[in-house]
CSV table of C-alpha atoms in Angstrom, one decimal:
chain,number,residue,atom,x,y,z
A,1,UNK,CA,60.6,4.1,21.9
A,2,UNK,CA,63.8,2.2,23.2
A,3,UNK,CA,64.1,3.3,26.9
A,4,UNK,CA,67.9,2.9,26.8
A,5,UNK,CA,68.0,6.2,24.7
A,6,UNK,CA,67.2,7.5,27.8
A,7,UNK,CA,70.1,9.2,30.2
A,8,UNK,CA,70.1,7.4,33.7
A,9,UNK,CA,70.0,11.1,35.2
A,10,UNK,CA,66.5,11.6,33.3
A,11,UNK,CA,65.3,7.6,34.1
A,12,UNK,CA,65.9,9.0,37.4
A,13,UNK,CA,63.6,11.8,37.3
A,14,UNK,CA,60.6,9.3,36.0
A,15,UNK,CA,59.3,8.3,39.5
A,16,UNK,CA,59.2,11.3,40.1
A,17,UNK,CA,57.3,13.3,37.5
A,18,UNK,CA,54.8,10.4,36.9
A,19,UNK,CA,53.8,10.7,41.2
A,20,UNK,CA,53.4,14.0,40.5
A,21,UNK,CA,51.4,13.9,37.4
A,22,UNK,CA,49.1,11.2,38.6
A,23,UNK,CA,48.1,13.8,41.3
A,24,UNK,CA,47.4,16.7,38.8
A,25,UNK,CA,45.3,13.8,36.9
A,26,UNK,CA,43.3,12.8,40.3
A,27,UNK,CA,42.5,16.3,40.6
A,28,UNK,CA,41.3,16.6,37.3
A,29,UNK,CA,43.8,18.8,36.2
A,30,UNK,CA,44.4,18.0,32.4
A,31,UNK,CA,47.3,20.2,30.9
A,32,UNK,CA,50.9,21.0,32.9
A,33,UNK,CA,53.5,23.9,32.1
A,34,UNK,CA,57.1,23.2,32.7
A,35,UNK,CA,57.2,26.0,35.4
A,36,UNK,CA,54.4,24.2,37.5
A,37,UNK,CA,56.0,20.9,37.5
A,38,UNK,CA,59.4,22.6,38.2
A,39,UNK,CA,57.5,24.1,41.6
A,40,UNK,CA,56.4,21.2,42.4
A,41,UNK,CA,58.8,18.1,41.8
A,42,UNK,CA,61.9,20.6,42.4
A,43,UNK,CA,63.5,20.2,38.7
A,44,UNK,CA,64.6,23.3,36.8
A,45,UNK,CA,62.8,23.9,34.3
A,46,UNK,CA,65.1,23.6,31.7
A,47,UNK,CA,66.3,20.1,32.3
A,48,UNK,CA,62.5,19.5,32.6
A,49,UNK,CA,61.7,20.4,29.0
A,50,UNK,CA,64.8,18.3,28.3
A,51,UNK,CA,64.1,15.3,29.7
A,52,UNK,CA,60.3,15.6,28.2
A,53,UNK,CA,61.7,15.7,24.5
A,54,UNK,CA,63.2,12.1,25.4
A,55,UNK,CA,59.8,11.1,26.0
A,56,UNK,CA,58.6,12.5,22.4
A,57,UNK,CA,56.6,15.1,24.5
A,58,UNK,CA,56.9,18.5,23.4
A,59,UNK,CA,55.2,21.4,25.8
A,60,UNK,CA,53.1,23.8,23.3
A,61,UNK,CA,53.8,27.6,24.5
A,62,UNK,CA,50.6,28.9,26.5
A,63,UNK,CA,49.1,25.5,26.3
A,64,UNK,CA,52.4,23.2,28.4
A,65,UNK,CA,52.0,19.5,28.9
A,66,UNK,CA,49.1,17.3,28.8
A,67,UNK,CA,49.1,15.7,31.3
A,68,UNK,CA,47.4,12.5,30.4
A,69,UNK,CA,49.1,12.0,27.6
A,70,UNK,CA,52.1,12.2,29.8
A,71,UNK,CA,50.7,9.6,31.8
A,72,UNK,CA,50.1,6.9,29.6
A,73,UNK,CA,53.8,7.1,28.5
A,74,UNK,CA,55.4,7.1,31.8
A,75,UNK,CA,52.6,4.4,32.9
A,76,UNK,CA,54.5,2.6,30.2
A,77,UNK,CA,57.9,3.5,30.5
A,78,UNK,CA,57.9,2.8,34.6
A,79,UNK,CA,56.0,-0.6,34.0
A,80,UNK,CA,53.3,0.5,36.6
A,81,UNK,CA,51.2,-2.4,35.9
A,82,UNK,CA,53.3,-4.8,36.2
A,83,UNK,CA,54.2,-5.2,40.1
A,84,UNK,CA,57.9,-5.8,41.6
A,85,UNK,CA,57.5,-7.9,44.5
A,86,UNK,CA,60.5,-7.4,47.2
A,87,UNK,CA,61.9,-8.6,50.5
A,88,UNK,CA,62.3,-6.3,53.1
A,89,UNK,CA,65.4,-7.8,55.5
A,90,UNK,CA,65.8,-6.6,59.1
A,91,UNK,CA,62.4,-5.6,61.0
A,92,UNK,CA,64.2,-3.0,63.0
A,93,UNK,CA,63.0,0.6,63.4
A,94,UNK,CA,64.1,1.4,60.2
A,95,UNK,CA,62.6,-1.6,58.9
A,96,UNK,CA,59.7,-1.2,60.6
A,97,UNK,CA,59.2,2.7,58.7
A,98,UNK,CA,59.4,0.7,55.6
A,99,UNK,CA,56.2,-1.5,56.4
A,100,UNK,CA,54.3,1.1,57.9
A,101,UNK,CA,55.0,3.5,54.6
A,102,UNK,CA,52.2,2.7,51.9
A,103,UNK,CA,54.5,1.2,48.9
A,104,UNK,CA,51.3,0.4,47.0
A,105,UNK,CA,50.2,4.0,46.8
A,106,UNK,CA,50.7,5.0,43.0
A,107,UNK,CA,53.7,2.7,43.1
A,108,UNK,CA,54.4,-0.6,40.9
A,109,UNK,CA,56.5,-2.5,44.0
A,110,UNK,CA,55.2,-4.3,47.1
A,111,UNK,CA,57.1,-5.6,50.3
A,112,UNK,CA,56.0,-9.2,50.3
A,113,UNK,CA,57.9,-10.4,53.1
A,114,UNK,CA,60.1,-9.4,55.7
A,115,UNK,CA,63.1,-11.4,57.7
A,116,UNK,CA,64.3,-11.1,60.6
A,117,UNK,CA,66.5,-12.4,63.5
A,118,UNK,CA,64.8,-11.8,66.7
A,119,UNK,CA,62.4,-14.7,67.4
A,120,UNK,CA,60.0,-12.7,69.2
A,121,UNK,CA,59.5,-10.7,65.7
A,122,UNK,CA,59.1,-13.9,63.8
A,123,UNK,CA,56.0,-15.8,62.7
A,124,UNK,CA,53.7,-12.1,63.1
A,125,UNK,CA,52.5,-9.7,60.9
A,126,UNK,CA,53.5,-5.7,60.3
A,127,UNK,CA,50.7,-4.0,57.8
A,128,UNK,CA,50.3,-7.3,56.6
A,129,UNK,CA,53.3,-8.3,55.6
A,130,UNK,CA,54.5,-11.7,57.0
A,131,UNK,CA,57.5,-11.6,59.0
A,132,UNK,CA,60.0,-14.9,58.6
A,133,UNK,CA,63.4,-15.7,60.7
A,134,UNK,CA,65.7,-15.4,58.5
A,135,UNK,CA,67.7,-19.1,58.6
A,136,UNK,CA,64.2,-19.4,56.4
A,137,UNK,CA,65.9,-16.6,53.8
A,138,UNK,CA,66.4,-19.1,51.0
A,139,UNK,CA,63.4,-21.0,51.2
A,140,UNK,CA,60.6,-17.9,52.0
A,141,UNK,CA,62.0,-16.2,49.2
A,142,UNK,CA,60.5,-17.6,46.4
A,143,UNK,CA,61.0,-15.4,42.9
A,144,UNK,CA,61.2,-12.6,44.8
A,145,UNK,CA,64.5,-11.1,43.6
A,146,UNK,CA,64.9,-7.5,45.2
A,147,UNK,CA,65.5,-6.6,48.4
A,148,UNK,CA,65.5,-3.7,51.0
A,149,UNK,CA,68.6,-4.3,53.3
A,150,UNK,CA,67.9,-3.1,56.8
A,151,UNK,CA,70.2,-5.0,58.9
A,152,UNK,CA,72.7,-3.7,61.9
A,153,UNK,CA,76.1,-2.6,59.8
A,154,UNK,CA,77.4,-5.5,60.8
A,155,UNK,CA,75.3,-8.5,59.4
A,156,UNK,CA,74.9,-6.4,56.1
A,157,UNK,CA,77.8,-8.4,54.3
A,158,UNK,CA,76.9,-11.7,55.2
A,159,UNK,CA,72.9,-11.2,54.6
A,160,UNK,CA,74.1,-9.8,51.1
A,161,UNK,CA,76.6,-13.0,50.7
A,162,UNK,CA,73.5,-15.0,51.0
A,163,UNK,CA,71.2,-12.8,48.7
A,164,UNK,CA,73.8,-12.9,46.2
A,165,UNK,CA,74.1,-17.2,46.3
A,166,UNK,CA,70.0,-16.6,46.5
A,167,UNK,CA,70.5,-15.4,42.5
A,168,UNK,CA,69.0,-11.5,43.8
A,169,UNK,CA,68.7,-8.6,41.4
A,170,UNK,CA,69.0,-5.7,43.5
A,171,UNK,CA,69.5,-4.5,46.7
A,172,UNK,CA,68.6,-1.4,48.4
A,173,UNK,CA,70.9,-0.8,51.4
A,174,UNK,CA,70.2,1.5,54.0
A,175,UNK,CA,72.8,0.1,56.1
A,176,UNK,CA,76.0,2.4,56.5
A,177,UNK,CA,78.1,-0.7,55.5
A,178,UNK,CA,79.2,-0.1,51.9
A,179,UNK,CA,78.3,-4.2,50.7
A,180,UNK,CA,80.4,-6.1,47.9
A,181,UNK,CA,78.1,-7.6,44.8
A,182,UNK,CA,79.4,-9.2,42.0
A,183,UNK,CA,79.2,-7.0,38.7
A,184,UNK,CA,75.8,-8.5,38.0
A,185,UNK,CA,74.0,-7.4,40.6
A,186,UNK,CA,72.7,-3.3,41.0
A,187,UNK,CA,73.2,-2.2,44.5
A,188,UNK,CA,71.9,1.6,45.5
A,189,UNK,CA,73.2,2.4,48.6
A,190,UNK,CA,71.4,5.3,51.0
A,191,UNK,CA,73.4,6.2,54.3
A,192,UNK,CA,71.4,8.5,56.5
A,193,UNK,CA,74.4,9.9,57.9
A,194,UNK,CA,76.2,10.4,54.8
A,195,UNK,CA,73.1,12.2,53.1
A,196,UNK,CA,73.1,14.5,56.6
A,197,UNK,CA,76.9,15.1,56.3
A,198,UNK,CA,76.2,16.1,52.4
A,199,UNK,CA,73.6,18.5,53.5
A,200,UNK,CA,75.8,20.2,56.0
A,201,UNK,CA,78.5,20.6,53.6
A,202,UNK,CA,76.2,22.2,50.8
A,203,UNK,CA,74.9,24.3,53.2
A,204,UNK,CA,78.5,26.0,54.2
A,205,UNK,CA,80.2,25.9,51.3
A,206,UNK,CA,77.3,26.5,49.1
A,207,UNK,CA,74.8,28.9,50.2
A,208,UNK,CA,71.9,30.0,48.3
A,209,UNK,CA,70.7,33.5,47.8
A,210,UNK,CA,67.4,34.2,49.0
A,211,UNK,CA,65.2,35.7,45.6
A,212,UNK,CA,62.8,37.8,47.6
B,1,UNK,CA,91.8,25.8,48.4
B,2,UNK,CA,89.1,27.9,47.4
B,3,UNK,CA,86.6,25.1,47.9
B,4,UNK,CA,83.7,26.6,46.0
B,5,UNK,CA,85.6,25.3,42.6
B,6,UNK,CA,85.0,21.6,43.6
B,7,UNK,CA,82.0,20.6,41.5
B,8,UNK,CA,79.0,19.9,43.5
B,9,UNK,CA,79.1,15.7,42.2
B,10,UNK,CA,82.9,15.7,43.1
B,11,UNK,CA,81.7,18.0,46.6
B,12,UNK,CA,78.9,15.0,47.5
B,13,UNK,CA,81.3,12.2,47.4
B,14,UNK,CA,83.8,14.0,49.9
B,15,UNK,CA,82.0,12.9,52.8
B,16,UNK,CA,82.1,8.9,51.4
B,17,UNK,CA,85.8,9.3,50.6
B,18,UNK,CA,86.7,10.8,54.3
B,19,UNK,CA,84.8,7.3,55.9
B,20,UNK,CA,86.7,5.0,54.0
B,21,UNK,CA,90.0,6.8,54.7
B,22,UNK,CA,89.4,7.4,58.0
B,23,UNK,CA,89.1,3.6,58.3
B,24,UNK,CA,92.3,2.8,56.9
B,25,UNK,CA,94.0,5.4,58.8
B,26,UNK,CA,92.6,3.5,62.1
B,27,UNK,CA,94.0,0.4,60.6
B,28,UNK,CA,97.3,1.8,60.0
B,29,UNK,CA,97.4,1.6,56.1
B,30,UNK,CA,99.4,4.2,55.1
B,31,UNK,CA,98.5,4.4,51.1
B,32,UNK,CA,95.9,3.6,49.1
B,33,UNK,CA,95.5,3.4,45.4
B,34,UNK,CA,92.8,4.5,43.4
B,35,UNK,CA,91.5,1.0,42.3
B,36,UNK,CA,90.9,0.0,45.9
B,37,UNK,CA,89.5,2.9,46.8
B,38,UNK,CA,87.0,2.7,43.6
B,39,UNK,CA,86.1,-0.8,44.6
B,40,UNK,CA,85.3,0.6,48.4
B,41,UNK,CA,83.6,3.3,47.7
B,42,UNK,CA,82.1,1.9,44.6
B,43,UNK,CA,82.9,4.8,42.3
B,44,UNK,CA,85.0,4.2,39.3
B,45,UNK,CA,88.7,4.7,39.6
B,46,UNK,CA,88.6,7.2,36.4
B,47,UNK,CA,86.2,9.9,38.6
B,48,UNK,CA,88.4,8.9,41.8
B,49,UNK,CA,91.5,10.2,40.2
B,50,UNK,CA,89.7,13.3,38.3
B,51,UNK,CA,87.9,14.3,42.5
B,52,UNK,CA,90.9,14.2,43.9
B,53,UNK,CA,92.8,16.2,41.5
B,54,UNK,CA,90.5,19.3,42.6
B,55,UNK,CA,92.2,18.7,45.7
B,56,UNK,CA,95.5,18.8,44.8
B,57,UNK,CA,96.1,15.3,45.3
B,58,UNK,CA,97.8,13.4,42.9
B,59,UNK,CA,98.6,9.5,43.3
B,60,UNK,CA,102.1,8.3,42.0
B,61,UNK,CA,102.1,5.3,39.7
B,62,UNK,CA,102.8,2.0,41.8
B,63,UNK,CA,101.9,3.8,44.9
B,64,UNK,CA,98.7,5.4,44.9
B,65,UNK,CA,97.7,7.9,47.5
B,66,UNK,CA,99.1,9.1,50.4
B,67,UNK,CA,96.2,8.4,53.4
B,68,UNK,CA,97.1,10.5,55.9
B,69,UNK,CA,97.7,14.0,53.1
B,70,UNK,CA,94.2,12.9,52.0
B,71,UNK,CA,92.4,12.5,55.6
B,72,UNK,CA,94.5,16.0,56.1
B,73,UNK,CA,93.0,18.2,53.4
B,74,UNK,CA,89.3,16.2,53.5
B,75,UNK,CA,89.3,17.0,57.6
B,76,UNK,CA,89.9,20.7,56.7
B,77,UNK,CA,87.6,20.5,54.0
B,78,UNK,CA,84.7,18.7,55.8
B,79,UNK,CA,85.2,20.8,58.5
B,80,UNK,CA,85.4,17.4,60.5
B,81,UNK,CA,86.4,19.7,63.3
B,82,UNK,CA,83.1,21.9,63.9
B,83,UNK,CA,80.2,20.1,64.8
B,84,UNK,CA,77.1,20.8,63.5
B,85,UNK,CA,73.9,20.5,65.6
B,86,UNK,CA,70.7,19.1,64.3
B,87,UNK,CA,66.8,18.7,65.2
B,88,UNK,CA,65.1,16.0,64.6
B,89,UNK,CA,61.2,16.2,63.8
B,90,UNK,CA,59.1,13.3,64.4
B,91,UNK,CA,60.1,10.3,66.5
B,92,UNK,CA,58.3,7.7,64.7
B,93,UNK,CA,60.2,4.8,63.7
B,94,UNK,CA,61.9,6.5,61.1
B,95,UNK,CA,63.5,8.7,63.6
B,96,UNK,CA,63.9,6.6,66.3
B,97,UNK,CA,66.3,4.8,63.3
B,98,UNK,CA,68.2,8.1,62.8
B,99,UNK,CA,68.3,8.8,66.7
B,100,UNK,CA,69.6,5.1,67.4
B,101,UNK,CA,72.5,5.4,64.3
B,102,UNK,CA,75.2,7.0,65.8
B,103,UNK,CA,76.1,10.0,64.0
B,104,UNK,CA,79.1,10.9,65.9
B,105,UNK,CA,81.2,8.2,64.8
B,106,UNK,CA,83.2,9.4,62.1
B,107,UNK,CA,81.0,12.2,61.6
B,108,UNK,CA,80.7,16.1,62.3
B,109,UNK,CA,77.1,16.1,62.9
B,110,UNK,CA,74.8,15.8,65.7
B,111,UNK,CA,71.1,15.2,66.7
B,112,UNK,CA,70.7,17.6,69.6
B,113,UNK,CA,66.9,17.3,70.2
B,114,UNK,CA,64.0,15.9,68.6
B,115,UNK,CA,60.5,17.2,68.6
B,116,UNK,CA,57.2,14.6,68.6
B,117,UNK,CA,53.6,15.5,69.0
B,118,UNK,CA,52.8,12.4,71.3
B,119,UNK,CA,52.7,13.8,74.6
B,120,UNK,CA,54.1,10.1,75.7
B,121,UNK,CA,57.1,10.4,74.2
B,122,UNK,CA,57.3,14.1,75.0
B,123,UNK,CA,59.8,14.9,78.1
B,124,UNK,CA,61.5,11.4,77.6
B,125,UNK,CA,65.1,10.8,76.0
B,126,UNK,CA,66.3,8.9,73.5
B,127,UNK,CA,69.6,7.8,72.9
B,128,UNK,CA,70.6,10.7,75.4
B,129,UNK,CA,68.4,13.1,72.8
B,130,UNK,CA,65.6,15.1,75.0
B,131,UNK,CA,62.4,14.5,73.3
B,132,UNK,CA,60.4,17.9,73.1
B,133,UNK,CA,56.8,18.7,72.4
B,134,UNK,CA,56.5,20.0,69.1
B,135,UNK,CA,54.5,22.9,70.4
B,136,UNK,CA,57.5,24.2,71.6
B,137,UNK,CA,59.6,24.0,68.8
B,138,UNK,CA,60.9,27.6,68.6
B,139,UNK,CA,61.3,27.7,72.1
B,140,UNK,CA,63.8,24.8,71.9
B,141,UNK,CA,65.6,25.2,68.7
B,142,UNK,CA,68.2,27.6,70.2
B,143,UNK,CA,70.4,28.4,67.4
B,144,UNK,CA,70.0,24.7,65.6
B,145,UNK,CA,69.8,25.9,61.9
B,146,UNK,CA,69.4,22.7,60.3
B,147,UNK,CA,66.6,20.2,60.9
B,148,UNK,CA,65.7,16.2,59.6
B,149,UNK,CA,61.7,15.7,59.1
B,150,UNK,CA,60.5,12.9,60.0
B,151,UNK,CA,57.0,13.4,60.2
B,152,UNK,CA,53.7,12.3,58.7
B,153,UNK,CA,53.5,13.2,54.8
B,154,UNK,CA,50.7,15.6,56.2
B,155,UNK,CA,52.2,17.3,58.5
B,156,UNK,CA,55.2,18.0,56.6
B,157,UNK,CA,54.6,21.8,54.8
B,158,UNK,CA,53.2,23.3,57.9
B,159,UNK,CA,56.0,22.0,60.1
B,160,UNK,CA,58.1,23.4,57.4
B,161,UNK,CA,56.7,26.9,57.6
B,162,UNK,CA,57.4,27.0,61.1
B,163,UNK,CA,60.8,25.9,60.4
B,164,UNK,CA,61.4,28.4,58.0
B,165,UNK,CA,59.4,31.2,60.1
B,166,UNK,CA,62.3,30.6,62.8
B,167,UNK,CA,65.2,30.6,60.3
B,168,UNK,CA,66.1,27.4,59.5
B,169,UNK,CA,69.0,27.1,56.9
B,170,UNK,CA,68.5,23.0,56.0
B,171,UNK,CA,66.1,20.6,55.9
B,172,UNK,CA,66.8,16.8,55.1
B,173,UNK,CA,63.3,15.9,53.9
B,174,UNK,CA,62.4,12.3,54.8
B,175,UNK,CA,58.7,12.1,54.1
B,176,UNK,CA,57.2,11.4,50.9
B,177,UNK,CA,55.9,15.4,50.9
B,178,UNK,CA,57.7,17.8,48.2
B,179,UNK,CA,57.7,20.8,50.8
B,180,UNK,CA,58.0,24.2,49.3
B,181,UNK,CA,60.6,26.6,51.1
B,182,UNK,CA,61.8,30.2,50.1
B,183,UNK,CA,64.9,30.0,47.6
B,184,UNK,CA,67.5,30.6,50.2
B,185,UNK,CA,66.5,27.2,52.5
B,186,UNK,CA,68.0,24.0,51.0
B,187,UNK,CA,66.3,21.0,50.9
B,188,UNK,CA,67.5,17.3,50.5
B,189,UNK,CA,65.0,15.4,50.0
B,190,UNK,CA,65.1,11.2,50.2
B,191,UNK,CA,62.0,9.2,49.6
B,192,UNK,CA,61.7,6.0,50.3
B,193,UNK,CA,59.6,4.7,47.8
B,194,UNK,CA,60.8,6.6,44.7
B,195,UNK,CA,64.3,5.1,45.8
B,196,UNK,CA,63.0,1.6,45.7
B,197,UNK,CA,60.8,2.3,42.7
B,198,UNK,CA,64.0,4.0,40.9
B,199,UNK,CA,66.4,0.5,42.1
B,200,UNK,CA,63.4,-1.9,40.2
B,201,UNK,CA,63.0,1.1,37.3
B,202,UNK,CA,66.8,0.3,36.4
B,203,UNK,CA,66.8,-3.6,37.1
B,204,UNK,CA,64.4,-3.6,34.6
B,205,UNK,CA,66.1,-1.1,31.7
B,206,UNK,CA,69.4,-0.9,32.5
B,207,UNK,CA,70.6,-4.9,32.8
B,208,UNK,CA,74.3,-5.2,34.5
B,209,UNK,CA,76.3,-7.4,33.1
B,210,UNK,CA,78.2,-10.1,35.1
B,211,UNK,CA,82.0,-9.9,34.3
B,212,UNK,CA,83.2,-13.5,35.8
C-alpha cells in the first residue's frame, strides 16, 4: 500500500502501536482487541479501529487483531530494518539522558556520534557513542543526516545554520529556541517547559471526571 | 470568555503564542501580523488567524495584531498570574536538565522539590530545589498536585500509584513507561525515542519540499 494514504495523525500513532505490539509478540501473546491496545498505548478505541483499517487490518469481533500479522506490516511500514543513523549535538545533561536511554531497543535509529563544545567532553566515550568537538561538525558527520539538537538556547541557531549548510534532514530540537530551517528541512520541536505549561492549562481548564 | 469553547489544538498552542508575544512586548513592538507570527511560531498563518478568533482577536488588514490586547487576554487566560508548583521525580540527568532549565522565565510554573532514591543526592539542592528522599514522598508533597517523572522505565507504575494514592492531579510522563492512572489523573506523556523514531518515520514518507 502507498504510505502517503496514510493521515500524519495516524503515521503518528505507528511508533507507538508497533512498541506495543512487539511486546504482546515477546510474550507470546498472538491476537489483540482494540480495547487492550487502547489500555495500554492510551488511544481510544475508536480512532484505533480507524487507523487499523488504513493498515488493511480489520479486528474480527471476539477474535480482535492478530498481532503478528500486525507486525509484519508495521515492521514494514516503519522501515525497522533499515537503521537511521543520527547525531546527537550538545553532551549536556539533557544530552547526556539521550545516550544513556537505549535507542536500539525495538527501535530502527541509533545515536552514532555526539558533539560537543567543552574540551574536557571531547575525544571520550558515553554508552559507546564517540563524543567529537564540534569545530569537527562538518567533517565527523559523514552521511549522517538527522540530528538531536541539545545545545544551550543560545547556540541552537547557529548549530542549526551549520546543520542546514551540512545538507541535514531533520532535526529534533529540545532546545526552547524555536530554530529557522529552510522549507526543505522537517524540524520537530519539544520544549520541556512548554509541554509543562500545556499540562497545567489542561488540567484547570479541562478536568476529567473520575469513572469510578 | 468561557474558555472551555477553545478547542483543545487551538488550547495547546496558547502557551507557544504567549512566549513569542511576550518577547515582542519586551522589545517594544507594538503589532504583529499573522504571517510573522506563523513564521515564529512555526504554525501556518491560516490556523493563526482561525486560534485567535476564539479569542476575540481579530487582526486588521495592513496591521495585524495588537501585542499588548493579545498578551492581555493570553495572561488572563494562561493564568500567567498563579503559579503552579511542581515535583520533580528522579534526578537523573534527565531531571537534572529540567531542574537546570529555568521555568520561571516567562512561565507560570515551578519545580518546588524533587525526589531521588540516591541517598547522595538526597538532602542536597539543586538549582535552589531541595532534593528529597523518595521514601518520603507523601511527607513532602504538601499540597503539590502535579508531578514530572523522571525515573527509571521500571520504577515508573509503582511511583505512579503512590502518586495517585496521595492525590495527584497531573503527571508529565518522561520515561519510556505507559503508566496506567484512574480516569480522572491526566497524563502527558513524551518519549524520547518514539519522538525521534516518529522525526525519521516522516523524513522518510512525508518528503518536504524546498520552496527556493
Amino acid at each position: 500500500m502507498d504510505n502517503s494514504k496514510i493521515p500524519q495523525a495516524t503515521a503518528k500513532r505507528l511508533p507507538l502501536y508497533y512498541r506495543f505490539l512487539n511486546n504482546l509478540n515477546h510474550q507470546g501473546k498472538k491476537r489483540v482487541s482494540s480495547k487492550e491496545l487502547s489500555d495500554a498505548v492510551k488511544v481510544d478505541s475508536a480512532t484505533i479501529r480507524r487507523d487499523f483499517s488504513y493498515f488493511g487490518a480489520l479486528g474480527k469481533k471476539g477474535y480482535g487483531y492478530n498481532v503478528e500479522y500486525l507486525l509484519g506490516f508495521f515492521r514494514k511500514t516503519l522501515d525497522q530494518d533499515e537503521l537511521t543513523n543520527v547525531a546527537l549535538i550538545g553532551v549536556g545533561n539533557l544530552g547526556t539522558a539521550f545516550l544513556h536511554y537505549n535507542f536500539m531497543k525495538n527501535n530502527n535509529t541509533r545515536i552514532m556520534m555526539a558533539f560537543d563544545a567543552d574540551p574536557n567532553k571531547t575525544g571520550t566515550n558515553s554508552d559507546g557513542v564517540p563524543i567529537y568537538h564540534i569545530d569537527d561538525l562538518e567533517e565527523k558527520m559523514g552521511d549522517v543526516r538527522v540530528a538531536i539538537l541539545t545545545v544551550p538556547s543560545n547556540a541552537a541557531q547557529e548549530i542549526t545554520n551549520r546543520l542546514v549548510e551540512f545538507g541535514i534532514d531533520g532535526i529534533l530540537n529540545f532546545t526552547p529556541a524555536r530554530i529557522t530551517v529552510p522549507s526543505d528541512v522537517r524540524v520537530h520541536h519539544i520544549d520541556l517547559a512548554i509541554e509543562l505549561q500545556a499540562l497545567v492549562y489542561f488540567l484547570k481548564h479541562y478536568p476529567l471526571i473520575e469513572d469510578e
